[in-house]
Coordinates of C-alpha atoms in Angstrom, one line a residue:
X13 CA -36.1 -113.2 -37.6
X14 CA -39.6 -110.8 -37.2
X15 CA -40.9 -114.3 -34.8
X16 CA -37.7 -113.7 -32.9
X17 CA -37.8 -109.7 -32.6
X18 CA -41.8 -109.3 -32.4
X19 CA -42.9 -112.4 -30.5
X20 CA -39.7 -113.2 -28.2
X21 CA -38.4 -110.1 -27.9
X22 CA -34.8 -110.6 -28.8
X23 CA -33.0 -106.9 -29.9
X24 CA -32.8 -106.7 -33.6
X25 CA -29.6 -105.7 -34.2
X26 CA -28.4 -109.0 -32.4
X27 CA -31.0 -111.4 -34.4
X28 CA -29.6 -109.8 -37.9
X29 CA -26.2 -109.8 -36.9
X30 CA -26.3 -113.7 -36.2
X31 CA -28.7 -114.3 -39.1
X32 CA -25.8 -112.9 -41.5
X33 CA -23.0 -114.3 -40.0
X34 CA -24.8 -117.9 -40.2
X35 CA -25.4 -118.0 -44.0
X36 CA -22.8 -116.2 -44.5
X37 CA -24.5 -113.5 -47.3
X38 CA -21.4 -112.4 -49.8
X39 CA -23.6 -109.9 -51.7
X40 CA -23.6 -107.3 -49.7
X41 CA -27.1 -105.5 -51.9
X42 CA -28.6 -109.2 -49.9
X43 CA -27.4 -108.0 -46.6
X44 CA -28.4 -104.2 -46.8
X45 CA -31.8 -105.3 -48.5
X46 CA -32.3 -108.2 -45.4
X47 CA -31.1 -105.3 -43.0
X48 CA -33.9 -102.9 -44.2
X49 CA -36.8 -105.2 -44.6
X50 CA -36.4 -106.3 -40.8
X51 CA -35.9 -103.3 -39.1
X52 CA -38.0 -101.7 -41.0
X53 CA -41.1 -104.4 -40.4
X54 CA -40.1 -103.7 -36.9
X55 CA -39.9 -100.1 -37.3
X56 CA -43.0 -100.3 -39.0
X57 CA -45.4 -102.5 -37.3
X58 CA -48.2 -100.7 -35.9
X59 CA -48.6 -99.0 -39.0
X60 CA -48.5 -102.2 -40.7
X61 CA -50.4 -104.0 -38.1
X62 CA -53.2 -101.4 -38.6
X63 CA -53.5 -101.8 -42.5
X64 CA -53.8 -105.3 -42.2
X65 CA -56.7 -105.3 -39.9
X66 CA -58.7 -103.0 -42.8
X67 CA -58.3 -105.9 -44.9
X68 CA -58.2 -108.9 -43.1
X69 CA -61.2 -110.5 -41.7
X70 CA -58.4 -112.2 -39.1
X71 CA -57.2 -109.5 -37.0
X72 CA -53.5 -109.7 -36.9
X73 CA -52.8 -109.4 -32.9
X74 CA -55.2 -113.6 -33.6
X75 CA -53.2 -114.6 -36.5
X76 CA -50.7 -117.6 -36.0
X77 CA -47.4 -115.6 -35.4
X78 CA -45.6 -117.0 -39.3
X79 CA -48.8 -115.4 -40.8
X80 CA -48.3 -112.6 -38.8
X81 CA -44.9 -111.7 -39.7
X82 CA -45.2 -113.0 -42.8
X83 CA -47.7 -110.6 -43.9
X84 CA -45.9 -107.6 -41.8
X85 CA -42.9 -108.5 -44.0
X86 CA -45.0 -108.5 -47.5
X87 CA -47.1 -105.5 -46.6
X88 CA -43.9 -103.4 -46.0
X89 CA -42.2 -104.0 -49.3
X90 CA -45.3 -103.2 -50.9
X91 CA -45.9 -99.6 -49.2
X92 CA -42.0 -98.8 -48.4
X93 CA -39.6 -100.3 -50.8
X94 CA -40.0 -98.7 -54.3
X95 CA -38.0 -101.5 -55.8
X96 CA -40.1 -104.6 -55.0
X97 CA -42.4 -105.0 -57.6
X98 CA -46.1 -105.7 -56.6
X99 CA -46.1 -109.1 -57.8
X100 CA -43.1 -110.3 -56.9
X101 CA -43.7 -109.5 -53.0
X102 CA -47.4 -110.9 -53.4
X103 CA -46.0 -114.2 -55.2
X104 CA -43.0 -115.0 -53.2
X105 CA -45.2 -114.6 -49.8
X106 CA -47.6 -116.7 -51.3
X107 CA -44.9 -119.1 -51.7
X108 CA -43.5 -119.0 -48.4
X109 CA -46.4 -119.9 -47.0
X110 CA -47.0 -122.6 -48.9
X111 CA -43.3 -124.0 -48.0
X112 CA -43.9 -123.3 -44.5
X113 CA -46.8 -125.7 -43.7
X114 CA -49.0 -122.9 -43.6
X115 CA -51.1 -123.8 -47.2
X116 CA -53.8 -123.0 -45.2
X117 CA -53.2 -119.3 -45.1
X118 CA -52.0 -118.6 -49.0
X119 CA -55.7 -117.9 -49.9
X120 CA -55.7 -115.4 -47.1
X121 CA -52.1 -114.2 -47.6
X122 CA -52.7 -113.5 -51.2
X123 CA -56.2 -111.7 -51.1
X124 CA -54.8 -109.3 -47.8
X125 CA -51.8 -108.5 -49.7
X126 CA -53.7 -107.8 -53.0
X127 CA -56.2 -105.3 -51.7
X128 CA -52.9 -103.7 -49.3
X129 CA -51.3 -103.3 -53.4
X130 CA -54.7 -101.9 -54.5
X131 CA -55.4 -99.6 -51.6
X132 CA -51.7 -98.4 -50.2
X133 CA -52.1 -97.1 -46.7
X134 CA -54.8 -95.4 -44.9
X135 CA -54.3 -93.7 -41.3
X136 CA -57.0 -93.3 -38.8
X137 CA -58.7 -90.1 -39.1
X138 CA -57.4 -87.1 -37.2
X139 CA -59.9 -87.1 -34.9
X140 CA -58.7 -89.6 -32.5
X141 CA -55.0 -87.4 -32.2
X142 CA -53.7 -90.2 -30.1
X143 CA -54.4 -93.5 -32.2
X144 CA -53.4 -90.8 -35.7
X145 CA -50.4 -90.5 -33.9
X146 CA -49.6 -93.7 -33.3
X147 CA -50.6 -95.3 -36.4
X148 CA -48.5 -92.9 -38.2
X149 CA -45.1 -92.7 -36.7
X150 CA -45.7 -96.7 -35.2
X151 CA -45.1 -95.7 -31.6
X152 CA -47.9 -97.2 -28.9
X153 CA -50.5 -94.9 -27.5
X154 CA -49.0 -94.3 -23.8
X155 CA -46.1 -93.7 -25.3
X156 CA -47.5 -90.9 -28.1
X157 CA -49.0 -89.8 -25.0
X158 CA -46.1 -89.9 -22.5
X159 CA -44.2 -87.2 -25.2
X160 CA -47.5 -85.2 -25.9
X161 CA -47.9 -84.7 -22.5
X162 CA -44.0 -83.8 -21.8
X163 CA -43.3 -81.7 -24.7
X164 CA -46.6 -80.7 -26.7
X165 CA -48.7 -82.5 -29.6
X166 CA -46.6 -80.5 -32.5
X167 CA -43.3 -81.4 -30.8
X168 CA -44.2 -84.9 -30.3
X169 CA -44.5 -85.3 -33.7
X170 CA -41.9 -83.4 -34.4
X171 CA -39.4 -85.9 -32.7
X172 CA -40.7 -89.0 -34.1
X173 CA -41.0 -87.4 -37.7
X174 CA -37.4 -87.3 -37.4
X175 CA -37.0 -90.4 -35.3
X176 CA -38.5 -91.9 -38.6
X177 CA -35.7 -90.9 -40.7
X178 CA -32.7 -92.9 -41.2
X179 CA -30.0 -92.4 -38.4
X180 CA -26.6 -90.5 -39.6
X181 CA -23.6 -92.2 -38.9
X182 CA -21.0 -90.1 -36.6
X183 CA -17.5 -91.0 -35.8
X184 CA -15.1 -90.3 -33.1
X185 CA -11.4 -89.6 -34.9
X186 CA -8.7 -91.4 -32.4
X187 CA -6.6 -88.3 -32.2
X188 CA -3.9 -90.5 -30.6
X189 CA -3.2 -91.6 -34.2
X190 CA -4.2 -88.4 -36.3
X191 CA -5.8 -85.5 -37.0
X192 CA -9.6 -85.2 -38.7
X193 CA -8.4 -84.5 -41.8
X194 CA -6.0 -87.1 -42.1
X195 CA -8.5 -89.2 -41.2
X196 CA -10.9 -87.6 -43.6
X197 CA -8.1 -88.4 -46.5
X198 CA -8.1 -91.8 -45.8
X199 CA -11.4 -92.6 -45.7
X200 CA -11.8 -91.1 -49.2
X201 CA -8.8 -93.2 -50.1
X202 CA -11.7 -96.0 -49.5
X203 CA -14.5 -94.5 -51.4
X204 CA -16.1 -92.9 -48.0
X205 CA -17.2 -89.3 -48.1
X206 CA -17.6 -88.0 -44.9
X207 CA -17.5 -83.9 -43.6
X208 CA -16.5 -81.9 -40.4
X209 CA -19.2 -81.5 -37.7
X210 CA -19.6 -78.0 -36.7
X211 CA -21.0 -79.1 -33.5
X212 CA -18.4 -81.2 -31.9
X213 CA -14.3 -80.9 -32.8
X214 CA -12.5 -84.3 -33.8
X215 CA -16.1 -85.6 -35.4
X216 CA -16.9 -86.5 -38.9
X217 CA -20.0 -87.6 -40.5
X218 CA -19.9 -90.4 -42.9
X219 CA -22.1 -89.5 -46.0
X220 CA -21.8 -92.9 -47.7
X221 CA -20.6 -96.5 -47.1
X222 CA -22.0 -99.5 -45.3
X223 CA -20.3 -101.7 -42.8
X224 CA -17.4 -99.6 -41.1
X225 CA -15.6 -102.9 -39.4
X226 CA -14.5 -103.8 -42.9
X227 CA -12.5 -100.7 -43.4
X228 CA -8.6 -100.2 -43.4
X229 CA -9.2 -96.9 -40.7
X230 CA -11.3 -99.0 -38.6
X231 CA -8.8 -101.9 -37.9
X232 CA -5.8 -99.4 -37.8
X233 CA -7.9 -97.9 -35.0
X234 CA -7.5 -94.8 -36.5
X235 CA -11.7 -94.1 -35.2
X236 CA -14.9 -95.2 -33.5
X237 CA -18.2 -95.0 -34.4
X238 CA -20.2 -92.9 -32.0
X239 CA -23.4 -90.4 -32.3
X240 CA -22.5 -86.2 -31.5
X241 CA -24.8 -86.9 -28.5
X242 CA -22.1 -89.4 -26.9
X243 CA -19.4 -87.0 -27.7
X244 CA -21.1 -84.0 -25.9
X245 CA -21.8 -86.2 -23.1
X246 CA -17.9 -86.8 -23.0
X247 CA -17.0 -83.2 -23.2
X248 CA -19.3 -82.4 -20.5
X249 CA -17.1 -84.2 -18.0
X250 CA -14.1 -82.4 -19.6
X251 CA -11.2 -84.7 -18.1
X252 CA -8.2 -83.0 -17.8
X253 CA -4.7 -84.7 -19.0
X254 CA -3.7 -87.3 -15.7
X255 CA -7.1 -87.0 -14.1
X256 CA -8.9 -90.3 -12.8
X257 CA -11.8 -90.9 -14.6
X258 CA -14.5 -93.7 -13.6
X259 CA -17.0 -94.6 -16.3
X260 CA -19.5 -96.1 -14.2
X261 CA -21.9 -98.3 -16.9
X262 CA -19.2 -98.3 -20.0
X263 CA -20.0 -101.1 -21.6
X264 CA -19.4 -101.5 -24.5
X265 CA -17.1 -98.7 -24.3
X266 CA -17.5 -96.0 -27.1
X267 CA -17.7 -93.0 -23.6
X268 CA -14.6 -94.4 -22.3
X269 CA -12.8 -94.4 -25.4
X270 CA -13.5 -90.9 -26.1
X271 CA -12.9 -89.9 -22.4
X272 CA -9.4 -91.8 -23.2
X273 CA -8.7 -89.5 -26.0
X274 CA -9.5 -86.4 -24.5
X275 CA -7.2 -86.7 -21.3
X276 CA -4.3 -86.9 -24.3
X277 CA -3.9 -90.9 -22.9
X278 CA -2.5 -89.4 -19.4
X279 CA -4.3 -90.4 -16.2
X280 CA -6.4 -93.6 -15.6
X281 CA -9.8 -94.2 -16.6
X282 CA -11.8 -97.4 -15.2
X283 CA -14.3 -98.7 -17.1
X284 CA -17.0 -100.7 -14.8
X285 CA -19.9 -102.7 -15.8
X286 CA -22.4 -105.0 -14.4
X287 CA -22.0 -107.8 -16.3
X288 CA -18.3 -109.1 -16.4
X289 CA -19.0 -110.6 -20.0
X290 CA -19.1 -107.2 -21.7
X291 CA -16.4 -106.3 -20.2
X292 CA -14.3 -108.0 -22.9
X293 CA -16.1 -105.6 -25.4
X294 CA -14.2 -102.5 -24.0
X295 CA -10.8 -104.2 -23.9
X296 CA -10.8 -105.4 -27.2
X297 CA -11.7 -101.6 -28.5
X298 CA -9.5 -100.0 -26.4
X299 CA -6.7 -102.1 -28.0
X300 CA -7.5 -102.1 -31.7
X301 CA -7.6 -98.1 -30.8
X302 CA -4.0 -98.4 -28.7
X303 CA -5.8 -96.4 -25.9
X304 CA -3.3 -97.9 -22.6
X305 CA -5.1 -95.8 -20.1
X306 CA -8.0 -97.7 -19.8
X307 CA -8.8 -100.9 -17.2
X308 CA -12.0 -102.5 -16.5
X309 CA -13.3 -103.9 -13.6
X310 CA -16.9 -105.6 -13.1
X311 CA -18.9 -103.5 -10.5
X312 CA -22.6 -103.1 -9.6
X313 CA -22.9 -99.3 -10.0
X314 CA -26.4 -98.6 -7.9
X315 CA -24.4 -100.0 -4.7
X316 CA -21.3 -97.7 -3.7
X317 CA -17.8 -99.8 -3.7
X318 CA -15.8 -99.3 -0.5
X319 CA -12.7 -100.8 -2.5
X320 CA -12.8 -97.7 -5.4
X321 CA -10.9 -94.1 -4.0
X322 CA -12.1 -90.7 -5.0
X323 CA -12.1 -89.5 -8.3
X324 CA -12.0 -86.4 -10.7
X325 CA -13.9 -87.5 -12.8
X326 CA -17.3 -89.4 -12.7
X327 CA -19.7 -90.6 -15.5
X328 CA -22.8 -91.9 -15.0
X329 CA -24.2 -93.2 -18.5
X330 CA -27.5 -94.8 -16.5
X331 CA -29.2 -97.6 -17.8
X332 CA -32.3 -96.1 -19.7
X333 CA -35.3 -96.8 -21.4
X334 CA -33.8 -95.6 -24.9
X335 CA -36.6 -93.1 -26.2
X336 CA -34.2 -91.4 -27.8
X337 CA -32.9 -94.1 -30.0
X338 CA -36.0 -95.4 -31.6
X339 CA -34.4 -95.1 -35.2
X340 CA -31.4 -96.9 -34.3
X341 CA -33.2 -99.9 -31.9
X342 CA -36.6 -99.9 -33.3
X343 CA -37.9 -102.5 -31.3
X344 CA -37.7 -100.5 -28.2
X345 CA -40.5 -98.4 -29.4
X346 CA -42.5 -101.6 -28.1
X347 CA -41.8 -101.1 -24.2
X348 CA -44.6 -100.9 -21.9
X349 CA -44.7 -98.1 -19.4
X350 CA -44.8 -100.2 -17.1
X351 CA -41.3 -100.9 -17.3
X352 CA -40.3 -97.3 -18.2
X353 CA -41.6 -96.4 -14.8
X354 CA -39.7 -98.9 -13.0
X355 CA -36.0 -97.1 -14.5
X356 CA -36.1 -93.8 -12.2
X357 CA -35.3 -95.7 -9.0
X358 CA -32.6 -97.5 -10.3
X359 CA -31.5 -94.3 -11.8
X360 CA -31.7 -92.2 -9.4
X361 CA -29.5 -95.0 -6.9
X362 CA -26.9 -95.5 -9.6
X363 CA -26.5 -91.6 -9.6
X364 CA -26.0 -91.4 -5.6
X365 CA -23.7 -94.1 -5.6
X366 CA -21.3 -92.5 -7.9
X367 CA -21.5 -89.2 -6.7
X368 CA -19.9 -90.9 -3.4
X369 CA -16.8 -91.1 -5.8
X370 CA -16.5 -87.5 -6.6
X371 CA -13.9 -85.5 -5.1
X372 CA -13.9 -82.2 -4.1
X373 CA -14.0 -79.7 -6.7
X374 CA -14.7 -82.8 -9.3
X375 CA -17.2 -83.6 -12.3
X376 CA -20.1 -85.6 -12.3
X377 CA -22.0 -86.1 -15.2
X378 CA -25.4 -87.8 -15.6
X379 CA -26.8 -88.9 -18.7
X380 CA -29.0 -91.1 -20.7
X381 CA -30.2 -91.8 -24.6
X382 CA -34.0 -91.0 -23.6
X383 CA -36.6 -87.7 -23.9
X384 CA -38.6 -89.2 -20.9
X385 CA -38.9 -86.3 -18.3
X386 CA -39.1 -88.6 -16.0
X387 CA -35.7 -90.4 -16.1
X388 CA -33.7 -87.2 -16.7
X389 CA -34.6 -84.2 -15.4
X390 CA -36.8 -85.3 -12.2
X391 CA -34.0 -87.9 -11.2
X392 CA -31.3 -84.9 -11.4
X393 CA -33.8 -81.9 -9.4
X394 CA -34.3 -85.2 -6.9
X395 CA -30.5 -85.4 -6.4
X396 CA -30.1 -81.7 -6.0
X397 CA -32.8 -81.2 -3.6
X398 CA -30.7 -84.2 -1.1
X399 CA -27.4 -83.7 -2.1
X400 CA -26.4 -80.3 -0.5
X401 CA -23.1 -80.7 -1.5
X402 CA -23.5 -80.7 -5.1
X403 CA -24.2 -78.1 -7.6
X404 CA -25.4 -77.7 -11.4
X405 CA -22.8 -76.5 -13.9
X406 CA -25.2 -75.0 -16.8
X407 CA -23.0 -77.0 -20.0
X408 CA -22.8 -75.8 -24.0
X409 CA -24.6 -72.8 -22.8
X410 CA -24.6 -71.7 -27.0
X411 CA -26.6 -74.7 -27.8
X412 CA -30.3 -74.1 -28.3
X413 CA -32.5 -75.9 -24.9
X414 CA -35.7 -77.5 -27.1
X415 CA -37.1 -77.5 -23.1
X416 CA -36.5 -74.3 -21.5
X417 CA -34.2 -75.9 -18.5
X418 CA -31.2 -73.6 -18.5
X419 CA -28.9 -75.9 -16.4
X420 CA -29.5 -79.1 -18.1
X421 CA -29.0 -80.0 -22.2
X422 CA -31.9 -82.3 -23.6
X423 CA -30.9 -82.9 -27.1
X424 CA -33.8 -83.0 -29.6
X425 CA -33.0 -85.2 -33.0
X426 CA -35.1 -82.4 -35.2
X427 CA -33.3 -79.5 -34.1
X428 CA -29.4 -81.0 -33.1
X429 CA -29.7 -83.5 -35.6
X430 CA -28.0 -86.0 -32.6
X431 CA -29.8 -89.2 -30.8
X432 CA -32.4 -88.0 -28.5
X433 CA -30.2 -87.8 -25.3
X434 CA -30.0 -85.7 -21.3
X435 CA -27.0 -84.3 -20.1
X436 CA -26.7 -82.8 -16.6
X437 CA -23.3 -81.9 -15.1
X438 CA -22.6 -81.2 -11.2
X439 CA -19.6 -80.2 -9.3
X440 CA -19.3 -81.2 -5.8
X441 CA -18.2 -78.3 -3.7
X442 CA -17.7 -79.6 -0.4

């Protein structure tokens, strides 16, 4: 699974999701354990990568990729999972790789991981602020630097501190079905605790519990798993009961759900998506919910479709690099800048093309799950400045801005305890 993540660069969440459905794991302490040890190698790697090479006379970027991941696995349970005893996580990785054609390497795997048991982790000195920073919260050097330079050092570190801890889990209750506490009731009816959210009405947080797919409330459709940031992004557009609403990058849905909700079921929204495959994702939420206003259509959403009529309501979820979300998809901490940089053009057309949708006196709202300057704020003052016809609307003005821009909302995970996320709203006037 690591071989897969770390040296093809298939999304983790995907890999462990097939990986347990394929040996079908009944104990569920196996799967949560599995769960953890993966994303948190991956989590965890440059950190990992870095104690290695203080013990290792093979550097680890020149060690055959089993070793690699092997000893990324090993080193982890010994400096993150309090459970694992020492020897069993030096023994067992011995093991493997002597049942993994790689006999060669046990000498080497058990001597590393010996001295890693002896020695626990070291970080660079402070010195060198960039590579301390890196090493310590496992995020790559441009990228410690891109949020230095956009926010400051302290805040920086700050963001991945918390972008370190384990992600809450937030849901959406379908009030088409009932009310929060009813909902509340019968998730405790299930052994889930969960509490109101003071930030967003119709949201609870679940405090315990694993898998929510598995859960009476779940296949009733009586809610939907989706982070506070998602729901302010929704609430941003405020749709009105009967307005049309076009969700223009939906998949796999949870926006267009919520936007279904709040317009009471009354109107239309269309949920679009590049790629007609996903398409099927939305359709078989919006049923188990029994939301009926919602239709899907595939549709490119950088190029503006002649075929698709004005609308009230527009939201523009833009593809993004996901620098917000490094707790919940750890492996995108691993994306070069160089395909960060490319996301601002494609951005910034999928944002003109939908705008071309708006109706006069309508909502626009552009957003994305990442803290990169670049892709939010830049891409919406670019609009503004060539788009004479639109103006800001300055949302949640009671909720704290960690950057200082009054019109827009950047939400920080350390102070709103929400996803990293941008939200910028616009009304077309003319």
């Amino acid at each position: 699974m690591l071989s897969e993540i770390m040296e093809e660069g298939s999304y983790c969440h995907l890999v462990i999701r097939s990986v347990l459905q394929k040996y079908n794991y009944r104990d569920s302490r196996d799967k949560a354990f599995l769960k953890r040890l993966v994303e948190g190698t991956v989590e965890r790697c440059i950190q990992i990568d870095y104690v290695l090479d203080q013990f290792s006379k093979v550097p680890a970027v020149k060690m055959k990729p089993f070793i690699r991941n092997l000893l990324r696995s090993s080193v982890y349970q010994l400096l993150f999972m309090d459970r694992i005893p020492e020897s069993a996580a030096v023994n067992e990785s011995v093991k493997l790789a002597k049942n993994n054609r790689a006999q060669f390497a046990a000498g080497l795997v058990n001597a590393v991981l010996r001295k890693v048991a002896q020695n626990g982790l070291r970080l660079p000195d402070e010195s060198d602020r960039l590579k301390f920073m890196s090493v310590k919260y496992s995020v790559p050097e441009p990228t410690v630097k891109l949020f230095a330079d956009a926010y400051s050092d302290k805040t920086a570190c700050e963001i991945f501190e918390a972008m370190s801890e384990r992600a809450k889990i937030f849901v959406r209750v379908n009030t088409q079905k009932c009310t929060t506490d009813e909902l509340a009731e019968a998730l405790a009816r299930q052994g889930i605790e969960s509490k109101r959210v003071s930030l967003v009405p119709d949201a609870l947080e679940l405090l315990n519990g694993g898998a929510v797919e598995h859960l009476d409330a779940y296949k009733k459709g009586l809610f939907h798993v989706q982070d506070l940031s998602s729901q302010l992004c929704c609430m941003a557009l405020d749709p009105q009961s009967g307005d049309t609403v076009y969700d223009m990058c939906a998949a796999p849905g949870g926006k267009s759900f919520t936007l279904s909700e709040l317009t009471e079921c009354k109107g239309k929204i269309l949920a679009m998506d590049v790629y007609p495959s996903r398409l099927a994702l939305i359709e078989d939420g919006a049923e188990r919910l029994g939301l009926q206003n919602i239709s899907v259509i595939p549709n490119d959403a950088s190029k503006v479709n002649p075929a698709l009529k004005k609308a009230d309501r527009v939201l523009c979820d833009a593809p993004c690099s996901g620098l917000g979300i490094l707790r919940r998809k750890p492996e995108i901490r691993y994306k070069t800048l160089e395909d960060i940089d490319k996301l601002p053009i494609l951005q910034y057309d999928i944002l003109c093309s939908s705008a071309e949708y708006v109706s006069v006196g309508g909502r626009l709202v552009y957003s994305t799950c990442s803290l990169n300057p670049a892709e939010n704020a830049a891409v919406c003052d670019k609009f503004l400045s060539e788009h004479k016809d639109f103006e800001a609307i300055r949302i949640f003005p009671d909720i704290k801005r960690a950057d200082g821009n009054e019109n827009y909302l950047t939400l920080m995970p350390q102070i709103h305890g929400t996803d990293g996320f941008f939200i910028a709203a616009f009304t077309r006037t003319e």
